[in-house]
């Protein structure tokens, strides 16, 4: 993974130097921390003003006057000031949520020139692709598919967990529904749901439970469902048979290395 990451950074840096309009795609797992790259190619004595947007609206701003954060990103985003002074305007996004994706949402950062405050300039466009949360469970065990909705505008929580179009579990207040094949095995406890936790408890896991589970919540004012979580559950028979994690860290990954060398070569070629 490290090598893959390094060459993605390299390709990103390379593409960026050819054309500032190029889009960079960054993928991240739910719950992880991701850096959306950005570079001002300048060193500053005073903190420059940098603003990040997504396709819905404002996300984060840092200037010499401090920071401004959209409430939906409270405590999750930052542009470290020391990095910004070095011209590094990358946005650090912590605890990535499925809602940060929004089908390849485009993040745009604008740099407001100090001498001309009206002028906004696109510096970087990044597409963030959020992958499903990965969980594996042993046959017969109880597993918790994590989910949190506390940042959503909801009064009466109404949650639905489903696989494709098939309902696994649904709860609205005291009323709940368990899908076919899940009778007596699934729940989102009412008190947890009221606290902002929509995690699904799945008991006595069987091999056929392996699937991509999605959870949606009905938002109060629009009465529409919004996707809250996407979890890929894999099931293993016993600990010995558990699938090995791909070990990209150790050893050389030849296809990756080849792409890396190729991209270096292309970079050299195009930047002349
Ligand atoms: C830019 O800042 C980000 C976030 O602080 C950091 O992860 C990254 O390594 C920095 N990049 C460079 C080239 O220093
Ligand atoms: C667990 O599920 C299996 C079928 O997959 C069933 O035979 C068994 O009785 C269940 N165990 C419990 C404790 O419900």
PDB file of N, CA and C in Angstrom, residues 158-250:
ATOM      1  N   UNK A 158     -35.441   7.112  11.806  1.00  0.00           N
ATOM      2  CA  UNK A 158     -36.035   6.008  11.049  1.00  0.00           C
ATOM      3  C   UNK A 158     -34.907   5.429  10.205  1.00  0.00           C
ATOM      4  N   UNK A 159     -34.448   4.243  10.606  1.00  0.00           N
ATOM      5  CA  UNK A 159     -33.299   3.641   9.934  1.00  0.00           C
ATOM      6  C   UNK A 159     -33.705   2.416   9.135  1.00  0.00           C
ATOM      7  N   UNK A 160     -33.030   2.225   8.011  1.00  0.00           N
ATOM      8  CA  UNK A 160     -33.236   1.006   7.234  1.00  0.00           C
ATOM      9  C   UNK A 160     -31.874   0.453   6.835  1.00  0.00           C
ATOM     10  N   UNK A 161     -31.677  -0.830   7.068  1.00  0.00           N
ATOM     11  CA  UNK A 161     -30.474  -1.530   6.599  1.00  0.00           C
ATOM     12  C   UNK A 161     -30.923  -2.450   5.472  1.00  0.00           C
ATOM     13  N   UNK A 162     -30.190  -2.478   4.383  1.00  0.00           N
ATOM     14  CA  UNK A 162     -30.601  -3.298   3.239  1.00  0.00           C
ATOM     15  C   UNK A 162     -29.408  -3.790   2.427  1.00  0.00           C
ATOM     16  N   UNK A 163     -29.680  -4.858   1.658  1.00  0.00           N
ATOM     17  CA  UNK A 163     -28.691  -5.405   0.717  1.00  0.00           C
ATOM     18  C   UNK A 163     -29.353  -5.259  -0.647  1.00  0.00           C
ATOM     19  N   UNK A 164     -28.750  -4.500  -1.532  1.00  0.00           N
ATOM     20  CA  UNK A 164     -29.389  -4.135  -2.808  1.00  0.00           C
ATOM     21  C   UNK A 164     -30.762  -3.536  -2.492  1.00  0.00           C
ATOM     22  N   UNK A 165     -31.853  -4.204  -2.916  1.00  0.00           N
ATOM     23  CA  UNK A 165     -33.152  -3.598  -2.596  1.00  0.00           C
ATOM     24  C   UNK A 165     -33.878  -4.386  -1.508  1.00  0.00           C
ATOM     25  N   UNK A 166     -33.204  -5.384  -0.944  1.00  0.00           N
ATOM     26  CA  UNK A 166     -33.832  -6.233   0.065  1.00  0.00           C
ATOM     27  C   UNK A 166     -33.596  -5.715   1.484  1.00  0.00           C
ATOM     28  N   UNK A 167     -34.684  -5.489   2.195  1.00  0.00           N
ATOM     29  CA  UNK A 167     -34.565  -4.969   3.564  1.00  0.00           C
ATOM     30  C   UNK A 167     -34.071  -6.051   4.518  1.00  0.00           C
ATOM     31  N   UNK A 168     -33.071  -5.701   5.303  1.00  0.00           N
ATOM     32  CA  UNK A 168     -32.537  -6.597   6.326  1.00  0.00           C
ATOM     33  C   UNK A 168     -33.194  -6.239   7.667  1.00  0.00           C
ATOM     34  N   UNK A 169     -33.259  -4.933   7.932  1.00  0.00           N
ATOM     35  CA  UNK A 169     -33.851  -4.456   9.186  1.00  0.00           C
ATOM     36  C   UNK A 169     -34.321  -3.017   9.026  1.00  0.00           C
ATOM     37  N   UNK A 170     -35.405  -2.719   9.722  1.00  0.00           N
ATOM     38  CA  UNK A 170     -35.920  -1.355   9.684  1.00  0.00           C
ATOM     39  C   UNK A 170     -36.438  -1.007  11.075  1.00  0.00           C
ATOM     40  N   UNK A 171     -36.152   0.200  11.534  1.00  0.00           N
ATOM     41  CA  UNK A 171     -36.719   0.655  12.812  1.00  0.00           C
ATOM     42  C   UNK A 171     -37.148   2.103  12.740  1.00  0.00           C
ATOM     43  N   UNK A 172     -38.374   2.342  13.246  1.00  0.00           N
ATOM     44  CA  UNK A 172     -38.889   3.695  13.405  1.00  0.00           C
ATOM     45  C   UNK A 172     -39.527   3.729  14.782  1.00  0.00           C
ATOM     46  N   UNK A 173     -38.846   4.337  15.737  1.00  0.00           N
ATOM     47  CA  UNK A 173     -39.339   4.343  17.120  1.00  0.00           C
ATOM     48  C   UNK A 173     -39.361   2.927  17.684  1.00  0.00           C
ATOM     49  N   UNK A 174     -40.525   2.517  18.229  1.00  0.00           N
ATOM     50  CA  UNK A 174     -40.649   1.167  18.801  1.00  0.00           C
ATOM     51  C   UNK A 174     -40.871   0.119  17.718  1.00  0.00           C
ATOM     52  N   UNK A 175     -41.405   0.569  16.578  1.00  0.00           N
ATOM     53  CA  UNK A 175     -41.706  -0.363  15.494  1.00  0.00           C
ATOM     54  C   UNK A 175     -40.432  -0.823  14.798  1.00  0.00           C
ATOM     55  N   UNK A 176     -40.331  -2.144  14.587  1.00  0.00           N
ATOM     56  CA  UNK A 176     -39.184  -2.645  13.842  1.00  0.00           C
ATOM     57  C   UNK A 176     -39.596  -3.790  12.936  1.00  0.00           C
ATOM     58  N   UNK A 177     -38.778  -4.036  11.941  1.00  0.00           N
ATOM     59  CA  UNK A 177     -39.053  -5.088  10.965  1.00  0.00           C
ATOM     60  C   UNK A 177     -37.756  -5.837  10.699  1.00  0.00           C
ATOM     61  N   UNK A 178     -37.855  -7.178  10.705  1.00  0.00           N
ATOM     62  CA  UNK A 178     -36.678  -7.988  10.407  1.00  0.00           C
ATOM     63  C   UNK A 178     -36.901  -8.696   9.084  1.00  0.00           C
ATOM     64  N   UNK A 179     -35.994  -8.550   8.163  1.00  0.00           N
ATOM     65  CA  UNK A 179     -36.135  -9.133   6.826  1.00  0.00           C
ATOM     66  C   UNK A 179     -36.073 -10.654   6.831  1.00  0.00           C
ATOM     67  N   UNK A 180     -36.492 -11.233   5.707  1.00  0.00           N
ATOM     68  CA  UNK A 180     -36.513 -12.687   5.552  1.00  0.00           C
ATOM     69  C   UNK A 180     -35.096 -13.248   5.700  1.00  0.00           C
ATOM     70  N   UNK A 181     -34.979 -14.277   6.521  1.00  0.00           N
ATOM     71  CA  UNK A 181     -33.672 -14.898   6.754  1.00  0.00           C
ATOM     72  C   UNK A 181     -32.914 -14.241   7.902  1.00  0.00           C
ATOM     73  N   UNK A 182     -33.439 -13.115   8.378  1.00  0.00           N
ATOM     74  CA  UNK A 182     -32.767 -12.390   9.470  1.00  0.00           C
ATOM     75  C   UNK A 182     -33.610 -12.363  10.747  1.00  0.00           C
ATOM     76  N   UNK A 183     -34.721 -13.109  10.746  1.00  0.00           N
ATOM     77  CA  UNK A 183     -35.638 -13.118  11.890  1.00  0.00           C
ATOM     78  C   UNK A 183     -34.888 -13.526  13.164  1.00  0.00           C
ATOM     79  N   UNK A 184     -35.055 -12.715  14.194  1.00  0.00           N
ATOM     80  CA  UNK A 184     -34.447 -13.019  15.498  1.00  0.00           C
ATOM     81  C   UNK A 184     -32.941 -12.803  15.563  1.00  0.00           C
ATOM     82  N   UNK A 185     -32.333 -12.326  14.467  1.00  0.00           N
ATOM     83  CA  UNK A 185     -30.869 -12.180  14.440  1.00  0.00           C
ATOM     84  C   UNK A 185     -30.404 -10.738  14.310  1.00  0.00           C
ATOM     85  N   UNK A 186     -31.281  -9.829  13.930  1.00  0.00           N
ATOM     86  CA  UNK A 186     -30.851  -8.442  13.686  1.00  0.00           C
ATOM     87  C   UNK A 186     -31.579  -7.433  14.564  1.00  0.00           C
ATOM     88  N   UNK A 187     -30.872  -6.364  14.913  1.00  0.00           N
ATOM     89  CA  UNK A 187     -31.496  -5.278  15.677  1.00  0.00           C
ATOM     90  C   UNK A 187     -30.646  -4.008  15.629  1.00  0.00           C
ATOM     91  N   UNK A 188     -31.327  -2.888  15.709  1.00  0.00           N
ATOM     92  CA  UNK A 188     -30.696  -1.603  16.010  1.00  0.00           C
ATOM     93  C   UNK A 188     -31.446  -1.180  17.272  1.00  0.00           C
ATOM     94  N   UNK A 189     -30.841  -1.348  18.473  1.00  0.00           N
ATOM     95  CA  UNK A 189     -31.590  -1.058  19.699  1.00  0.00           C
ATOM     96  C   UNK A 189     -32.153   0.363  19.698  1.00  0.00           C
ATOM     97  N   UNK A 190     -33.413   0.472  20.150  1.00  0.00           N
ATOM     98  CA  UNK A 190     -34.120   1.750  20.123  1.00  0.00           C
ATOM     99  C   UNK A 190     -33.347   2.854  20.852  1.00  0.00           C
ATOM    100  N   UNK A 191     -32.817   2.530  22.060  1.00  0.00           N
ATOM    101  CA  UNK A 191     -32.114   3.563  22.845  1.00  0.00           C
ATOM    102  C   UNK A 191     -30.819   4.008  22.161  1.00  0.00           C
ATOM    103  N   UNK A 192     -30.147   3.082  21.482  1.00  0.00           N
ATOM    104  CA  UNK A 192     -28.922   3.432  20.751  1.00  0.00           C
ATOM    105  C   UNK A 192     -29.264   4.363  19.587  1.00  0.00           C
ATOM    106  N   UNK A 193     -30.344   4.006  18.888  1.00  0.00           N
ATOM    107  CA  UNK A 193     -30.766   4.797  17.728  1.00  0.00           C
ATOM    108  C   UNK A 193     -31.075   6.238  18.140  1.00  0.00           C
ATOM    109  N   UNK A 194     -31.723   6.386  19.302  1.00  0.00           N
ATOM    110  CA  UNK A 194     -32.050   7.726  19.794  1.00  0.00           C
ATOM    111  C   UNK A 194     -30.797   8.513  20.143  1.00  0.00           C
ATOM    112  N   UNK A 195     -29.718   7.783  20.519  1.00  0.00           N
ATOM    113  CA  UNK A 195     -28.455   8.440  20.867  1.00  0.00           C
ATOM    114  C   UNK A 195     -27.618   8.792  19.646  1.00  0.00           C
ATOM    115  N   UNK A 196     -28.096   8.415  18.455  1.00  0.00           N
ATOM    116  CA  UNK A 196     -27.341   8.741  17.239  1.00  0.00           C
ATOM    117  C   UNK A 196     -26.548   7.576  16.682  1.00  0.00           C
ATOM    118  N   UNK A 197     -26.751   6.396  17.257  1.00  0.00           N
ATOM    119  CA  UNK A 197     -26.036   5.206  16.786  1.00  0.00           C
ATOM    120  C   UNK A 197     -27.013   4.312  16.026  1.00  0.00           C
ATOM    121  N   UNK A 198     -26.708   4.059  14.752  1.00  0.00           N
ATOM    122  CA  UNK A 198     -27.605   3.224  13.951  1.00  0.00           C
ATOM    123  C   UNK A 198     -26.947   1.895  13.592  1.00  0.00           C
ATOM    124  N   UNK A 199     -25.923   1.508  14.367  1.00  0.00           N
ATOM    125  CA  UNK A 199     -25.202   0.256  14.109  1.00  0.00           C
ATOM    126  C   UNK A 199     -26.131  -0.953  14.160  1.00  0.00           C
ATOM    127  N   UNK A 200     -25.929  -1.862  13.219  1.00  0.00           N
ATOM    128  CA  UNK A 200     -26.746  -3.068  13.160  1.00  0.00           C
ATOM    129  C   UNK A 200     -26.055  -4.203  13.909  1.00  0.00           C
ATOM    130  N   UNK A 201     -26.792  -4.812  14.825  1.00  0.00           N
ATOM    131  CA  UNK A 201     -26.277  -5.990  15.538  1.00  0.00           C
ATOM    132  C   UNK A 201     -26.764  -7.200  14.751  1.00  0.00           C
ATOM    133  N   UNK A 202     -25.839  -8.004  14.277  1.00  0.00           N
ATOM    134  CA  UNK A 202     -26.190  -9.200  13.508  1.00  0.00           C
ATOM    135  C   UNK A 202     -25.652 -10.415  14.249  1.00  0.00           C
ATOM    136  N   UNK A 203     -26.603 -11.262  14.725  1.00  0.00           N
ATOM    137  CA  UNK A 203     -26.209 -12.427  15.538  1.00  0.00           C
ATOM    138  C   UNK A 203     -26.106 -13.686  14.689  1.00  0.00           C
ATOM    139  N   UNK A 204     -25.385 -14.653  15.229  1.00  0.00           N
ATOM    140  CA  UNK A 204     -25.249 -15.975  14.600  1.00  0.00           C
ATOM    141  C   UNK A 204     -24.970 -15.849  13.099  1.00  0.00           C
ATOM    142  N   UNK A 205     -23.883 -15.187  12.786  1.00  0.00           N
ATOM    143  CA  UNK A 205     -23.496 -14.933  11.393  1.00  0.00           C
ATOM    144  C   UNK A 205     -23.366 -16.249  10.620  1.00  0.00           C
ATOM    145  N   UNK A 206     -23.920 -16.284   9.411  1.00  0.00           N
ATOM    146  CA  UNK A 206     -23.759 -17.470   8.560  1.00  0.00           C
ATOM    147  C   UNK A 206     -23.022 -17.063   7.286  1.00  0.00           C
ATOM    148  N   UNK A 207     -22.492 -18.058   6.578  1.00  0.00           N
ATOM    149  CA  UNK A 207     -21.699 -17.791   5.372  1.00  0.00           C
ATOM    150  C   UNK A 207     -22.490 -16.978   4.353  1.00  0.00           C
ATOM    151  N   UNK A 208     -23.802 -17.203   4.301  1.00  0.00           N
ATOM    152  CA  UNK A 208     -24.626 -16.508   3.311  1.00  0.00           C
ATOM    153  C   UNK A 208     -24.886 -15.039   3.673  1.00  0.00           C
ATOM    154  N   UNK A 209     -24.433 -14.604   4.859  1.00  0.00           N
ATOM    155  CA  UNK A 209     -24.614 -13.198   5.260  1.00  0.00           C
ATOM    156  C   UNK A 209     -23.592 -12.272   4.596  1.00  0.00           C
ATOM    157  N   UNK A 210     -22.552 -12.842   3.978  1.00  0.00           N
ATOM    158  CA  UNK A 210     -21.519 -12.021   3.336  1.00  0.00           C
ATOM    159  C   UNK A 210     -22.157 -11.188   2.229  1.00  0.00           C
ATOM    160  N   UNK A 211     -22.041  -9.871   2.330  1.00  0.00           N
ATOM    161  CA  UNK A 211     -22.665  -8.972   1.355  1.00  0.00           C
ATOM    162  C   UNK A 211     -22.257  -7.536   1.652  1.00  0.00           C
ATOM    163  N   UNK A 212     -22.688  -6.626   0.785  1.00  0.00           N
ATOM    164  CA  UNK A 212     -22.510  -5.196   1.052  1.00  0.00           C
ATOM    165  C   UNK A 212     -23.824  -4.692   1.648  1.00  0.00           C
ATOM    166  N   UNK A 213     -23.745  -4.224   2.889  1.00  0.00           N
ATOM    167  CA  UNK A 213     -24.911  -3.714   3.599  1.00  0.00           C
ATOM    168  C   UNK A 213     -24.896  -2.192   3.550  1.00  0.00           C
ATOM    169  N   UNK A 214     -26.062  -1.623   3.291  1.00  0.00           N
ATOM    170  CA  UNK A 214     -26.174  -0.156   3.304  1.00  0.00           C
ATOM    171  C   UNK A 214     -27.209   0.247   4.341  1.00  0.00           C
ATOM    172  N   UNK A 215     -26.995   1.401   4.955  1.00  0.00           N
ATOM    173  CA  UNK A 215     -28.022   1.901   5.863  1.00  0.00           C
ATOM    174  C   UNK A 215     -28.404   3.299   5.443  1.00  0.00           C
ATOM    175  N   UNK A 216     -29.677   3.563   5.520  1.00  0.00           N
ATOM    176  CA  UNK A 216     -30.214   4.880   5.167  1.00  0.00           C
ATOM    177  C   UNK A 216     -31.070   5.390   6.305  1.00  0.00           C
ATOM    178  N   UNK A 217     -31.121   6.716   6.409  1.00  0.00           N
ATOM    179  CA  UNK A 217     -31.968   7.343   7.422  1.00  0.00           C
ATOM    180  C   UNK A 217     -32.889   8.322   6.712  1.00  0.00           C
ATOM    181  N   UNK A 218     -34.117   8.413   7.211  1.00  0.00           N
ATOM    182  CA  UNK A 218     -35.062   9.360   6.626  1.00  0.00           C
ATOM    183  C   UNK A 218     -34.844  10.719   7.297  1.00  0.00           C
ATOM    184  N   UNK A 219     -34.526  11.722   6.483  1.00  0.00           N
ATOM    185  CA  UNK A 219     -34.275  13.075   6.987  1.00  0.00           C
ATOM    186  C   UNK A 219     -35.617  13.782   7.171  1.00  0.00           C
ATOM    187  N   UNK A 220     -35.785  14.442   8.333  1.00  0.00           N
ATOM    188  CA  UNK A 220     -37.069  15.007   8.727  1.00  0.00           C
ATOM    189  C   UNK A 220     -37.702  15.951   7.693  1.00  0.00           C
ATOM    190  N   UNK A 221     -36.981  16.999   7.297  1.00  0.00           N
ATOM    191  CA  UNK A 221     -37.647  18.020   6.471  1.00  0.00           C
ATOM    192  C   UNK A 221     -37.935  17.587   5.036  1.00  0.00           C
ATOM    193  N   UNK A 222     -37.115  16.709   4.459  1.00  0.00           N
ATOM    194  CA  UNK A 222     -37.356  16.306   3.070  1.00  0.00           C
ATOM    195  C   UNK A 222     -38.137  14.998   2.984  1.00  0.00           C
ATOM    196  N   UNK A 223     -38.203  14.247   4.101  1.00  0.00           N
ATOM    197  CA  UNK A 223     -38.827  12.912   4.131  1.00  0.00           C
ATOM    198  C   UNK A 223     -38.101  11.945   3.193  1.00  0.00           C
ATOM    199  N   UNK A 224     -36.887  12.286   2.817  1.00  0.00           N
ATOM    200  CA  UNK A 224     -36.125  11.429   1.905  1.00  0.00           C
ATOM    201  C   UNK A 224     -35.058  10.657   2.667  1.00  0.00           C
ATOM    202  N   UNK A 225     -34.717   9.494   2.121  1.00  0.00           N
ATOM    203  CA  UNK A 225     -33.674   8.671   2.726  1.00  0.00           C
ATOM    204  C   UNK A 225     -32.305   9.132   2.254  1.00  0.00           C
ATOM    205  N   UNK A 226     -31.362   9.235   3.183  1.00  0.00           N
ATOM    206  CA  UNK A 226     -29.988   9.512   2.777  1.00  0.00           C
ATOM    207  C   UNK A 226     -29.105   8.356   3.216  1.00  0.00           C
ATOM    208  N   UNK A 227     -28.155   8.023   2.357  1.00  0.00           N
ATOM    209  CA  UNK A 227     -27.230   6.938   2.654  1.00  0.00           C
ATOM    210  C   UNK A 227     -26.323   7.345   3.807  1.00  0.00           C
ATOM    211  N   UNK A 228     -26.234   6.516   4.820  1.00  0.00           N
ATOM    212  CA  UNK A 228     -25.421   6.845   5.992  1.00  0.00           C
ATOM    213  C   UNK A 228     -24.179   5.958   6.070  1.00  0.00           C
ATOM    214  N   UNK A 229     -24.334   4.709   5.702  1.00  0.00           N
ATOM    215  CA  UNK A 229     -23.209   3.792   5.841  1.00  0.00           C
ATOM    216  C   UNK A 229     -23.249   2.720   4.764  1.00  0.00           C
ATOM    217  N   UNK A 230     -22.062   2.222   4.423  1.00  0.00           N
ATOM    218  CA  UNK A 230     -21.909   1.139   3.453  1.00  0.00           C
ATOM    219  C   UNK A 230     -20.862   0.210   4.056  1.00  0.00           C
ATOM    220  N   UNK A 231     -21.241  -1.001   4.388  1.00  0.00           N
ATOM    221  CA  UNK A 231     -20.326  -1.951   5.041  1.00  0.00           C
ATOM    222  C   UNK A 231     -20.243  -3.220   4.220  1.00  0.00           C
ATOM    223  N   UNK A 232     -19.007  -3.649   3.947  1.00  0.00           N
ATOM    224  CA  UNK A 232     -18.832  -4.911   3.243  1.00  0.00           C
ATOM    225  C   UNK A 232     -18.470  -5.968   4.279  1.00  0.00           C
ATOM    226  N   UNK A 233     -19.377  -6.925   4.453  1.00  0.00           N
ATOM    227  CA  UNK A 233     -19.155  -7.979   5.442  1.00  0.00           C
ATOM    228  C   UNK A 233     -18.639  -9.225   4.743  1.00  0.00           C
ATOM    229  N   UNK A 234     -17.498  -9.737   5.222  1.00  0.00           N
ATOM    230  CA  UNK A 234     -17.022 -11.030   4.730  1.00  0.00           C
ATOM    231  C   UNK A 234     -17.071 -11.998   5.900  1.00  0.00           C
ATOM    232  N   UNK A 235     -17.342 -13.243   5.573  1.00  0.00           N
ATOM    233  CA  UNK A 235     -17.542 -14.252   6.618  1.00  0.00           C
ATOM    234  C   UNK A 235     -16.524 -15.365   6.451  1.00  0.00           C
ATOM    235  N   UNK A 236     -15.897 -15.771   7.548  1.00  0.00           N
ATOM    236  CA  UNK A 236     -14.945 -16.890   7.485  1.00  0.00           C
ATOM    237  C   UNK A 236     -15.367 -17.992   8.449  1.00  0.00           C
ATOM    238  N   UNK A 237     -14.973 -19.232   8.095  1.00  0.00           N
ATOM    239  CA  UNK A 237     -15.405 -20.408   8.859  1.00  0.00           C
ATOM    240  C   UNK A 237     -14.750 -20.494  10.224  1.00  0.00           C
ATOM    241  N   UNK A 238     -13.414 -20.426  10.248  1.00  0.00           N
ATOM    242  CA  UNK A 238     -12.693 -20.488  11.521  1.00  0.00           C
ATOM    243  C   UNK A 238     -11.420 -19.660  11.390  1.00  0.00           C
ATOM    244  N   UNK A 239     -10.779 -19.315  12.488  1.00  0.00           N
ATOM    245  CA  UNK A 239      -9.647 -18.393  12.433  1.00  0.00           C
ATOM    246  C   UNK A 239      -8.545 -18.779  11.441  1.00  0.00           C
ATOM    247  N   UNK A 240      -8.264 -20.082  11.288  1.00  0.00           N
ATOM    248  CA  UNK A 240      -7.168 -20.478  10.388  1.00  0.00           C
ATOM    249  C   UNK A 240      -7.491 -20.155   8.939  1.00  0.00           C
ATOM    250  N   UNK A 241      -8.790 -20.249   8.613  1.00  0.00           N
ATOM    251  CA  UNK A 241      -9.167 -20.040   7.214  1.00  0.00           C
ATOM    252  C   UNK A 241      -9.331 -18.566   6.865  1.00  0.00           C
ATOM    253  N   UNK A 242      -9.173 -17.717   7.860  1.00  0.00           N
ATOM    254  CA  UNK A 242      -9.369 -16.292   7.638  1.00  0.00           C
ATOM    255  C   UNK A 242      -8.418 -15.784   6.559  1.00  0.00           C
ATOM    256  N   UNK A 243      -8.988 -15.025   5.643  1.00  0.00           N
ATOM    257  CA  UNK A 243      -8.192 -14.507   4.528  1.00  0.00           C
ATOM    258  C   UNK A 243      -7.074 -13.595   5.018  1.00  0.00           C
ATOM    259  N   UNK A 244      -5.897 -13.797   4.434  1.00  0.00           N
ATOM    260  CA  UNK A 244      -4.755 -12.950   4.778  1.00  0.00           C
ATOM    261  C   UNK A 244      -4.987 -11.554   4.223  1.00  0.00           C
ATOM    262  N   UNK A 245      -4.594 -10.572   4.995  1.00  0.00           N
ATOM    263  CA  UNK A 245      -4.663  -9.191   4.493  1.00  0.00           C
ATOM    264  C   UNK A 245      -3.608  -9.061   3.392  1.00  0.00           C
ATOM    265  N   UNK A 246      -3.913  -8.396   2.303  1.00  0.00           N
ATOM    266  CA  UNK A 246      -2.876  -8.227   1.280  1.00  0.00           C
ATOM    267  C   UNK A 246      -1.675  -7.493   1.881  1.00  0.00           C
ATOM    268  N   UNK A 247      -0.478  -8.079   1.727  1.00  0.00           N
ATOM    269  CA  UNK A 247       0.682  -7.506   2.415  1.00  0.00           C
ATOM    270  C   UNK A 247       1.535  -6.686   1.456  1.00  0.00           C
ATOM    271  N   UNK A 248       1.005  -5.541   1.077  1.00  0.00           N
ATOM    272  CA  UNK A 248       1.730  -4.646   0.175  1.00  0.00           C
ATOM    273  C   UNK A 248       2.940  -4.006   0.838  1.00  0.00           C
ATOM    274  N   UNK A 249       2.934  -3.992   2.172  1.00  0.00           N
ATOM    275  CA  UNK A 249       4.003  -3.326   2.910  1.00  0.00           C
ATOM    276  C   UNK A 249       5.342  -4.035   2.688  1.00  0.00           C
ATOM    277  N   UNK A 250       5.286  -5.364   2.797  1.00  0.00           N
ATOM    278  CA  UNK A 250       6.516  -6.132   2.656  1.00  0.00           C
ATOM    279  C   UNK A 250       6.685  -6.571   1.205  1.00  0.00           C
TER     280      UNK A 250
END
